mmCIF file of C-alpha atoms and ligand atoms in Angstrom:
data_model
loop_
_atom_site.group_PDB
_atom_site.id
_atom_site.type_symbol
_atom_site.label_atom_id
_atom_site.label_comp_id
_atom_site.label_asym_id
_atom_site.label_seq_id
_atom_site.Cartn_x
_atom_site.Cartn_y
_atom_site.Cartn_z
ATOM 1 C CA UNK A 2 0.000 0.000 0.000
ATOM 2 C CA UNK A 3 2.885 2.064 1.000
ATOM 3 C CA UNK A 4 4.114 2.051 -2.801
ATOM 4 C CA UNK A 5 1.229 2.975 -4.090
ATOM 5 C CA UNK A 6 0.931 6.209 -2.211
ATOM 6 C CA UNK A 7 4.399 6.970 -2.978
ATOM 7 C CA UNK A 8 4.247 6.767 -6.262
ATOM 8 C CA UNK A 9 0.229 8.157 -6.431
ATOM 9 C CA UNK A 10 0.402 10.358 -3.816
ATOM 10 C CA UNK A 11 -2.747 11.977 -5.197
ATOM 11 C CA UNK A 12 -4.341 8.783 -4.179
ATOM 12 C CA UNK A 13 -4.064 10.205 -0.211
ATOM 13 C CA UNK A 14 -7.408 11.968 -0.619
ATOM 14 C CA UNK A 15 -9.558 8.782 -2.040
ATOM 15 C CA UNK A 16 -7.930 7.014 0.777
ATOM 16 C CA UNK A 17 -10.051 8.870 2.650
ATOM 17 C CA UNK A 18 -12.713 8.310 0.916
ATOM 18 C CA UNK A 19 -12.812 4.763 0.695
ATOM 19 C CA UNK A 20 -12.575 4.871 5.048
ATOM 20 C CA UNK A 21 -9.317 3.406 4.852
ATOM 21 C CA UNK A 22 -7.297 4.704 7.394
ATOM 22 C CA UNK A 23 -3.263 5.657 7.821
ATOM 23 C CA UNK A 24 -0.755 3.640 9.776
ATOM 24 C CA UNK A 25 -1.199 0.457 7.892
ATOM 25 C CA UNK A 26 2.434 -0.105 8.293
ATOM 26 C CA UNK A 27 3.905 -2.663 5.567
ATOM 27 C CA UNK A 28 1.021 -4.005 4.928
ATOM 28 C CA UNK A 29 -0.195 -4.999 1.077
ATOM 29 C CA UNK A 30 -3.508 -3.804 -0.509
ATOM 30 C CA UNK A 31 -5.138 -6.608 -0.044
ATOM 31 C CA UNK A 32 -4.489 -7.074 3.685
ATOM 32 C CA UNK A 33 -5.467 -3.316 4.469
ATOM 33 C CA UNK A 34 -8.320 -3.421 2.708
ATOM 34 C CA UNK A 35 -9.301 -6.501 3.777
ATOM 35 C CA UNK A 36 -8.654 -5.656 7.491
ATOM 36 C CA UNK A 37 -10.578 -1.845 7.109
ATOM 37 C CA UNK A 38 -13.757 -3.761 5.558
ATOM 38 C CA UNK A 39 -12.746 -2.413 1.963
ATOM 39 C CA UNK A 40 -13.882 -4.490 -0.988
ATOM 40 C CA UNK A 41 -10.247 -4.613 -2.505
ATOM 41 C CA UNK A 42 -11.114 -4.913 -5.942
ATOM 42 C CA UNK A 43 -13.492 -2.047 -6.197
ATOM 43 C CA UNK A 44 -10.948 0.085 -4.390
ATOM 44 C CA UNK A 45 -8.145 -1.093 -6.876
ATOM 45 C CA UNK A 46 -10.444 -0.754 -10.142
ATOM 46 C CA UNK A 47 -10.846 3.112 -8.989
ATOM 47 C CA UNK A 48 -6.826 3.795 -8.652
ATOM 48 C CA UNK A 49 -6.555 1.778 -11.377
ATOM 49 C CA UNK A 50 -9.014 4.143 -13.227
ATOM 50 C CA UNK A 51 -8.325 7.105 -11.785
ATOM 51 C CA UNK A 52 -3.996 6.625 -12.431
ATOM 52 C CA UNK A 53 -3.787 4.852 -15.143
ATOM 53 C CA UNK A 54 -7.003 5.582 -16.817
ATOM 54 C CA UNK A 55 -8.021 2.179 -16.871
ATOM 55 C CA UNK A 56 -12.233 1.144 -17.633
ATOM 56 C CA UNK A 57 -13.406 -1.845 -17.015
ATOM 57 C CA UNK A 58 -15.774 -3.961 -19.203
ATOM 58 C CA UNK A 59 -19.189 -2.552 -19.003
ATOM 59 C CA UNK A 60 -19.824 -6.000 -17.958
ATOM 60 C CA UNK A 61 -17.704 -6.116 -14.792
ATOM 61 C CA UNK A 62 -20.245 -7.639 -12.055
ATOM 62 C CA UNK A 63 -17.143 -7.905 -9.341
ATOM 63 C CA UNK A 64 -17.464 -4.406 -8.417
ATOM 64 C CA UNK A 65 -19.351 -3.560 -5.448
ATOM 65 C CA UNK A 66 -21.744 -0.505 -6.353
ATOM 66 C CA UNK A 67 -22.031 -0.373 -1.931
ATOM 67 C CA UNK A 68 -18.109 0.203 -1.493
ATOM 68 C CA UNK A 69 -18.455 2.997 -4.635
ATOM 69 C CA UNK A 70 -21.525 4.379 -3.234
ATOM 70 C CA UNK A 71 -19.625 4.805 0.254
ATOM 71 C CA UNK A 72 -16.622 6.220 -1.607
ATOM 72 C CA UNK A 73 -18.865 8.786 -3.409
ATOM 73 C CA UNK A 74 -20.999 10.002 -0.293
ATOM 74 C CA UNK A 75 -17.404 10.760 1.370
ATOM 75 C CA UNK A 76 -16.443 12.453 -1.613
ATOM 76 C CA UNK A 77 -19.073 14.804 -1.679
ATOM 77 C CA UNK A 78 -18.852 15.675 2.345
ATOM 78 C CA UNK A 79 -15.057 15.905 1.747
ATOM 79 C CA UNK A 80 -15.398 18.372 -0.850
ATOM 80 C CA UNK A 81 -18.325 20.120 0.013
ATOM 81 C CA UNK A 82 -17.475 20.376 4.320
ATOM 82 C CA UNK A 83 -13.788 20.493 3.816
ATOM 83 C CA UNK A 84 -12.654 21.604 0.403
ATOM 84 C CA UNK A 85 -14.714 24.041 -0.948
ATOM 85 C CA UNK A 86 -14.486 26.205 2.621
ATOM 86 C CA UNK A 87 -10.893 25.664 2.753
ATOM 87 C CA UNK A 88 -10.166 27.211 -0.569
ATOM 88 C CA UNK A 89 -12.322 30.067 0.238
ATOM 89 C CA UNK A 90 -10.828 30.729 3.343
ATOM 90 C CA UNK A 91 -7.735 30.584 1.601
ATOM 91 C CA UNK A 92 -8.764 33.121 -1.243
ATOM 92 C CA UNK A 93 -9.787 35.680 1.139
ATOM 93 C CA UNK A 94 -6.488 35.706 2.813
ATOM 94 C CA UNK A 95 -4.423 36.182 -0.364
ATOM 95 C CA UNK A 96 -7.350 38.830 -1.933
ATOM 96 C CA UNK A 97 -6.702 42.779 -1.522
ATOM 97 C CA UNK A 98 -10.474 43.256 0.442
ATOM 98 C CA UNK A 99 -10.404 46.861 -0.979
ATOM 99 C CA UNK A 100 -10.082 45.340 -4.980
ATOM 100 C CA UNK A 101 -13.000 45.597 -7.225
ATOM 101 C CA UNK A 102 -11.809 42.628 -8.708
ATOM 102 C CA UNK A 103 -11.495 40.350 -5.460
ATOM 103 C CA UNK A 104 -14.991 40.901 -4.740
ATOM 104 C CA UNK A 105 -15.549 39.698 -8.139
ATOM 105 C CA UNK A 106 -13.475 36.464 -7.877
ATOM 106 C CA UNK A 107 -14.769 36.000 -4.709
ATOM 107 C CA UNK A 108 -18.724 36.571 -5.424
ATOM 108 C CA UNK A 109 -17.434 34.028 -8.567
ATOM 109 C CA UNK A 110 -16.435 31.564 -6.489
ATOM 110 C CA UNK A 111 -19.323 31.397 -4.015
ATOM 111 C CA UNK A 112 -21.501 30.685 -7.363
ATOM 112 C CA UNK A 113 -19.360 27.847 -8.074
ATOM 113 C CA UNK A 114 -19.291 26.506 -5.033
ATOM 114 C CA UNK A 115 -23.497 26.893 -5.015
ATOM 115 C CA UNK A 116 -23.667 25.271 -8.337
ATOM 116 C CA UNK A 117 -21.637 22.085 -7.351
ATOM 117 C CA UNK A 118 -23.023 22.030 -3.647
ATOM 118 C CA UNK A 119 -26.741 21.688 -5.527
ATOM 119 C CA UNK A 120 -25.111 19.169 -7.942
ATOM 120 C CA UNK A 121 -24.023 17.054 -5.276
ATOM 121 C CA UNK A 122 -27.312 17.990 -3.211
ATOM 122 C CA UNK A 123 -29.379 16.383 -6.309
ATOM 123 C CA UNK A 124 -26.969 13.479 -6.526
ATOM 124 C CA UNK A 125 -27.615 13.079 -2.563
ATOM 125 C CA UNK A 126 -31.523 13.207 -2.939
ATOM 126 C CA UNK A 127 -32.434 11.295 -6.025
ATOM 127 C CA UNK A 128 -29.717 8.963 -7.237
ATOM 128 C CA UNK A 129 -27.578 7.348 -3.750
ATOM 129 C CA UNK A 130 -31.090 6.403 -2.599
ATOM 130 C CA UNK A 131 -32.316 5.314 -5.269
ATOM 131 C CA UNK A 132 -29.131 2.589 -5.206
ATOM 132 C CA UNK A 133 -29.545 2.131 -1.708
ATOM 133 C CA UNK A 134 -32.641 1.146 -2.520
ATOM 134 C CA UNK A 135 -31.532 -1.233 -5.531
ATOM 135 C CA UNK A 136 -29.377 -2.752 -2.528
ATOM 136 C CA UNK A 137 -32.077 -3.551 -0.683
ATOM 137 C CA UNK A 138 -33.706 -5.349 -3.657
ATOM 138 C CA UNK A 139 -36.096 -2.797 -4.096
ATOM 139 C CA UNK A 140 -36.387 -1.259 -7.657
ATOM 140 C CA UNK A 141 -38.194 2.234 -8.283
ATOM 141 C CA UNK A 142 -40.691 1.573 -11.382
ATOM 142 C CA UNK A 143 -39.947 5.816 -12.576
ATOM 143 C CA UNK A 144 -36.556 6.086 -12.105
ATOM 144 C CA UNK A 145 -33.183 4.412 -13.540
ATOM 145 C CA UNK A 146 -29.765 5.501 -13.499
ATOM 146 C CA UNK A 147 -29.823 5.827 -17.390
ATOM 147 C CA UNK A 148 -32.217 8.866 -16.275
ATOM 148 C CA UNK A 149 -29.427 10.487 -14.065
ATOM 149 C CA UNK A 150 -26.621 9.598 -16.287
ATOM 150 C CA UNK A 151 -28.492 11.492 -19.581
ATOM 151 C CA UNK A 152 -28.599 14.981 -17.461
ATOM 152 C CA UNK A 153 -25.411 14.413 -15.300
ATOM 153 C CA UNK A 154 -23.152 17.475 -16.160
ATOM 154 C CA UNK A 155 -19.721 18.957 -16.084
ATOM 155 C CA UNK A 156 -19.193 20.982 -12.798
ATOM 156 C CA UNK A 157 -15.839 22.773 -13.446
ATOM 157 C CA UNK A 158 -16.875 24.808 -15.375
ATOM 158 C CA UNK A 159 -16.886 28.200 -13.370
ATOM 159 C CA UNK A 160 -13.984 26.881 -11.579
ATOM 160 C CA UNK A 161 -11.983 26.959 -14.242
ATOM 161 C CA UNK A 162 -13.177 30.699 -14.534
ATOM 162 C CA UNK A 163 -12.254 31.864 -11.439
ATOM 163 C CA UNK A 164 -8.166 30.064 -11.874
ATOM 164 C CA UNK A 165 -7.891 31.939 -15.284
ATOM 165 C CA UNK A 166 -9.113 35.408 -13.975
ATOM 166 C CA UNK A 167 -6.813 34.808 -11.497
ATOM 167 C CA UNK A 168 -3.722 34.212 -13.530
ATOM 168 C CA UNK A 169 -4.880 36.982 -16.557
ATOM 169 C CA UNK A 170 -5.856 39.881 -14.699
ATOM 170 C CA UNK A 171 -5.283 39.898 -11.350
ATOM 171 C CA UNK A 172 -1.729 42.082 -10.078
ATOM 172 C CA UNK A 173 0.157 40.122 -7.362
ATOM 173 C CA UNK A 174 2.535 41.534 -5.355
ATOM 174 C CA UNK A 175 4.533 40.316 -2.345
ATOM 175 C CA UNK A 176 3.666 37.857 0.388
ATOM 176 C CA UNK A 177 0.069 37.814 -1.447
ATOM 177 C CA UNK A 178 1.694 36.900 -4.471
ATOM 178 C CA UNK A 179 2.859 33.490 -2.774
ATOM 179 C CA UNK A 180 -0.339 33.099 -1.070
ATOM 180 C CA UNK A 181 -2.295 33.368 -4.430
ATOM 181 C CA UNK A 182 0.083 31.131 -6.060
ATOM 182 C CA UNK A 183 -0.692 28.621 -3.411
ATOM 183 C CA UNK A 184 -4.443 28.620 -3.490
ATOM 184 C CA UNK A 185 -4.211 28.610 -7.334
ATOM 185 C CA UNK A 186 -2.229 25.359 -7.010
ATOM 186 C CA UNK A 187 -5.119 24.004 -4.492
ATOM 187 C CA UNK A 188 -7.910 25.229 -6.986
ATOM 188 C CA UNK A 189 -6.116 23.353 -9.827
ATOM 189 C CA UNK A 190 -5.624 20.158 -7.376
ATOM 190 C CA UNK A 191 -9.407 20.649 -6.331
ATOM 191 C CA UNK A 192 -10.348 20.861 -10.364
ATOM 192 C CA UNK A 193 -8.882 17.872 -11.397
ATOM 193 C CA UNK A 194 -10.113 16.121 -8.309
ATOM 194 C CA UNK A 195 -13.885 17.048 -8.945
ATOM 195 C CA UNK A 196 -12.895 16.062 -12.954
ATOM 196 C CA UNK A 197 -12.298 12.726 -10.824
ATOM 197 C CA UNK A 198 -15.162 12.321 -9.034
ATOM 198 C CA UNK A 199 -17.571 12.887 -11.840
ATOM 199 C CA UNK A 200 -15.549 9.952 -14.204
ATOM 200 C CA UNK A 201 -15.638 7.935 -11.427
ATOM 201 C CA UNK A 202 -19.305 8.401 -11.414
ATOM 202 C CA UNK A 203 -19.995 8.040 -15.118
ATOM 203 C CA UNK A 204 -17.383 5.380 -16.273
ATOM 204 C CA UNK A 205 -17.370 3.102 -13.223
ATOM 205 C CA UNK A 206 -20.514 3.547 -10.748
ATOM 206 C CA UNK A 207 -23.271 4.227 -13.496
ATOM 207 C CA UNK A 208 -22.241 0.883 -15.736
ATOM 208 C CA UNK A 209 -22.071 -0.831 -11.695
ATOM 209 C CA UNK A 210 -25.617 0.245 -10.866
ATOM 210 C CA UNK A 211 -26.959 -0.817 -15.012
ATOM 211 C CA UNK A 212 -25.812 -4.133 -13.628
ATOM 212 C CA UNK A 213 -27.296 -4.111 -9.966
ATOM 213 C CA UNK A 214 -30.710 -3.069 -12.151
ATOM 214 C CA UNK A 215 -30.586 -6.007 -14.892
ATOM 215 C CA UNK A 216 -29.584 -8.238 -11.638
ATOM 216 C CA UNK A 217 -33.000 -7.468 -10.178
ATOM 217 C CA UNK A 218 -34.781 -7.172 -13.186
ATOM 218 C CA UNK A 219 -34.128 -10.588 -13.638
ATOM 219 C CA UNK A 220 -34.631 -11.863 -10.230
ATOM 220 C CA UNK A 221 -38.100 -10.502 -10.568
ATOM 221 C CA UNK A 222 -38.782 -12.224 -13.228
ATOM 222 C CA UNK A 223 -37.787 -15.542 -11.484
ATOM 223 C CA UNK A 224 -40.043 -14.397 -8.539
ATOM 224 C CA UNK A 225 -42.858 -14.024 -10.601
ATOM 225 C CA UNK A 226 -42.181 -17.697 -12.440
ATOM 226 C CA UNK A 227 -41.720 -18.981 -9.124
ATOM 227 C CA UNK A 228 -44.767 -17.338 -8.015
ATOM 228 C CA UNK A 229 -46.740 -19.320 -10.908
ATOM 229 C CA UNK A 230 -45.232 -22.149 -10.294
ATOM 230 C CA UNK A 231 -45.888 -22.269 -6.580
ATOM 231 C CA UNK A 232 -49.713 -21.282 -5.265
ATOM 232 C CA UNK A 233 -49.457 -17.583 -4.029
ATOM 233 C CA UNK A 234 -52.942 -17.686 -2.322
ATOM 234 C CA UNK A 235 -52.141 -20.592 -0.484
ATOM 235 C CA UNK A 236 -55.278 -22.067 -0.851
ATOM 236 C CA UNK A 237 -55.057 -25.413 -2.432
ATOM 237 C CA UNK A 238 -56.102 -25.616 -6.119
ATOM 238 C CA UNK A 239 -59.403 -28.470 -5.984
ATOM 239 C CA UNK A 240 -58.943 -31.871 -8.505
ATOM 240 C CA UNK A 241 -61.992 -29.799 -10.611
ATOM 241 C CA UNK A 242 -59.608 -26.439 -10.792
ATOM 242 C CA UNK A 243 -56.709 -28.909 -11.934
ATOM 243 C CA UNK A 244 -59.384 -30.381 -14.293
ATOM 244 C CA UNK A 245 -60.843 -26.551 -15.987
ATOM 245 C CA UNK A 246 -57.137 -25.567 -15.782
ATOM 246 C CA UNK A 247 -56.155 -28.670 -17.992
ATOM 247 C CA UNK A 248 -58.726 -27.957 -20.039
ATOM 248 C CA UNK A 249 -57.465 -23.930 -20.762
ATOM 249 C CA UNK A 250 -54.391 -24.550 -21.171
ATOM 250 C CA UNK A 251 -56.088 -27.267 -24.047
ATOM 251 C CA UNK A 252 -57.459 -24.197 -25.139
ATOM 252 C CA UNK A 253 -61.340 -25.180 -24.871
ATOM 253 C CA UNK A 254 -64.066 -22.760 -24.356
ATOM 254 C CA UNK A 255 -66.345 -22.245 -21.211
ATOM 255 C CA UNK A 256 -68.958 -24.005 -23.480
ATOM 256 C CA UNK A 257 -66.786 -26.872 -23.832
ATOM 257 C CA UNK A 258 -65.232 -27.439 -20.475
ATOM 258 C CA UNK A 259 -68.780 -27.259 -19.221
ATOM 259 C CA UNK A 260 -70.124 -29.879 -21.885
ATOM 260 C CA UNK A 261 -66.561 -31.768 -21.346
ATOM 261 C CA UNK A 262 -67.038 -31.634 -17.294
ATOM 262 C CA UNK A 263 -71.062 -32.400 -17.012
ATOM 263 C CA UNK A 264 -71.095 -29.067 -15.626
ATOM 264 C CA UNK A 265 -72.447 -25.542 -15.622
ATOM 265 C CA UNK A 266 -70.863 -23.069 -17.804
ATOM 266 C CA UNK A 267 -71.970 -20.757 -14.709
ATOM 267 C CA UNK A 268 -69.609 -23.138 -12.286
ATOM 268 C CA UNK A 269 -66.791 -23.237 -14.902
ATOM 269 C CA UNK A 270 -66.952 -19.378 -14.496
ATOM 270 C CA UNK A 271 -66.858 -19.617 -11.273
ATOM 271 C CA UNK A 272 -63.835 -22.096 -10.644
ATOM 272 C CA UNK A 273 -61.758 -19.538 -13.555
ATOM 273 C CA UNK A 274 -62.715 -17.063 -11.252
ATOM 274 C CA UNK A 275 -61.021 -19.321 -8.312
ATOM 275 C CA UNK A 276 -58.364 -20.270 -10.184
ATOM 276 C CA UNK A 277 -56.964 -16.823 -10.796
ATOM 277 C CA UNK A 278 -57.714 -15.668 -6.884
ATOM 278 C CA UNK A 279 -55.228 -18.787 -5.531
ATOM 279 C CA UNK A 280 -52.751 -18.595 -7.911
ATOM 280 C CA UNK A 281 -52.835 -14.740 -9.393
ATOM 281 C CA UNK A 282 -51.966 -15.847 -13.041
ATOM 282 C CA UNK A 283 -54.167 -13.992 -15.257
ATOM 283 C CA UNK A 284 -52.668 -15.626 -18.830
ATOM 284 C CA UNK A 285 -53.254 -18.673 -20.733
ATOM 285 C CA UNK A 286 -48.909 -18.984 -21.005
ATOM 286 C CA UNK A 287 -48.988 -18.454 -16.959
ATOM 287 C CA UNK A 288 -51.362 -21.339 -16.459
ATOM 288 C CA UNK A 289 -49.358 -23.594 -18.962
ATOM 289 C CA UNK A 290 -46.277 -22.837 -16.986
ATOM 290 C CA UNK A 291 -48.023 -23.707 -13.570
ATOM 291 C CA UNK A 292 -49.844 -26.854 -15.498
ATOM 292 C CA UNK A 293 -46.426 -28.080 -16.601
ATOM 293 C CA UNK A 294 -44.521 -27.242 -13.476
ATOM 294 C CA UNK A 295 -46.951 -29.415 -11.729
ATOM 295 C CA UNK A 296 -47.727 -32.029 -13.811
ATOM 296 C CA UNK A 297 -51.036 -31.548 -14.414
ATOM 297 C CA UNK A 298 -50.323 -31.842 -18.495
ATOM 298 C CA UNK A 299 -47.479 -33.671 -19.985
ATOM 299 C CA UNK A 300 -44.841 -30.835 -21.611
ATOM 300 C CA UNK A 301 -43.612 -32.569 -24.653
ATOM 301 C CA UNK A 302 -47.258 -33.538 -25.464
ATOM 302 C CA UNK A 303 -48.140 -29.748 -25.150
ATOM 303 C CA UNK A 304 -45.445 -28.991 -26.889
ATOM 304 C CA UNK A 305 -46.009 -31.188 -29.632
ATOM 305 C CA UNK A 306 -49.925 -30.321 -29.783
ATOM 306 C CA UNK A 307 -49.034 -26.663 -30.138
HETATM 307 FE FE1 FE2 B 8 -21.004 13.238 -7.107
HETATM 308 FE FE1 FE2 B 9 -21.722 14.202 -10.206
#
């Protein structure tokens, strides 16, 4: 681990982050992440990303979307409690208060750090519990992360504004010189670490959550098989539902289930009507599937008749 802070020390503030803490001594990656509760490969994929610019197949299922999730809500308060104040504090002190032009930068800077506070903010509201949810198994029907990706934007923007007034037109002098030159470096530090955050966000957390979502889609789909195949009522299905079911899925009428049965066509009604209560299938394919599943027709017969 030691290496690859020495050689990345950039990699100090997603340390952080990722709640790994210092004083790890000679230990590897693996066996500080492992003994900090830090899924190791997520945490490698984003230095990987994030020094050598490497992405991951869209398809990568090994990384955990709740160790990037954590590493993104520390991000945010990071920046947001610690950065964004810091650098501010830091302006003032190497600003002239009595320039027009340092009221400017600053009054510049407190929009930037607005606009990327309600950035975060939105990403705080809508999307990390919307994948908290999608941990929990739960899946919103009006929302997917193809929906935040589409309208997730660039946030340097004015940031980038405020370091190039900075350097064109502002006259240094002295000790404030140094002092400017300083917070310059930290607002070009702080520019390329927000550039971070938001690939991080796009290129590895968005394709991890399209994954999480297909996962569940397709669970639920299972769930509802399994729900056809087992009775969700609970109520037991009668010999004459098994018999009218057999008969739908042969794909007689009423008329002729009735005639077939030496019934009513009122009772057949009224078994269909039972039928669908106990077992909550409401399609001809969803009673096939339960018919099959339990043996009430014979599937290669079916299969062979249809
Ligand atoms: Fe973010
Ligand atoms: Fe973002």
């Amino acid at each position: 681990m030691i290496d690859l802070i020495s050689d990345n020390y950039s990699m100090l503030q997603g340390l952080g982050a990722f709640g790994i803490r210092l004083g790890f001594g000679d230990k590897t990656v693996e066996e500080v992440c492992r003994e900090q509760g830090v899924d190791s490969y997520t945490f490698l994929t984003v230095v990987n990303f994030l020094i050598n610019g490497y992405v991951p197949k869209e398809t990568d299922d090994k990384i955990s979307v709740r160790t990037l999730l954590g590493y993104l809500k520390a991000s945010h308060r990071y920046f947001l409690d610690f950065q964004l104040p810091a650098i501010r504090k830091k302006l003032e002190e190497s600003l002239n208060p009595n320039d027009n032009l340092a009221t400017l930068i600053l009054r510049l800077y407190d929009e930037y750090a607005h606009d990327i506070s309600v950035h975060m903010k939105y990403e705080e509201k809508t999307l990390f519990p919307y994948v908290e949810a999608l941990l929990m198994g739960d899946q919103k029907p009006n929302y997917n992360v193809d929906i935040f990706s589409k309208h997730h934007s660039d946030t340097t923007g004015k940031f980038h504004e405020v370091k190039n007034i900075i350097i064109k037109y502002l006259p240094h002098d002295g000790l404030a010189n140094n002092q400017l030159t300083d917070t310059l470096y930290d607002i070009y530090n702080n520019e390329e670490w927000l550039c971070n955050h938001s690939n991080v966000e796009e290129v590895l957390f968005v394709p991890a959550i399209r994954i999480l979502e297909k996962q569940l889609k397709h669970d639920d789909v299972s769930a509802r098989i399994s729900n056809i195949i087992n009775n969700v009522d609970g109520s037991e299905i009668s010999e004459r539902e098994k018999e009218i079911i057999v008969c739908l899925v042969q794909g007689m009428s009423n008329k002729e289930i009735a005639n077939h049965l030496f019934i009513s066509i009122n009772t057949v009604i009224t078994h269909r009507r039972n039928i669908v209560r106990k077992l909550q299938i409401h399609s001809l394919a969803g009673l096939t599937i339960y018919a099959i599943a339990n043996n009430l027709i014979d599937q290669k017969l079916f299969t062979q008749q249809n």
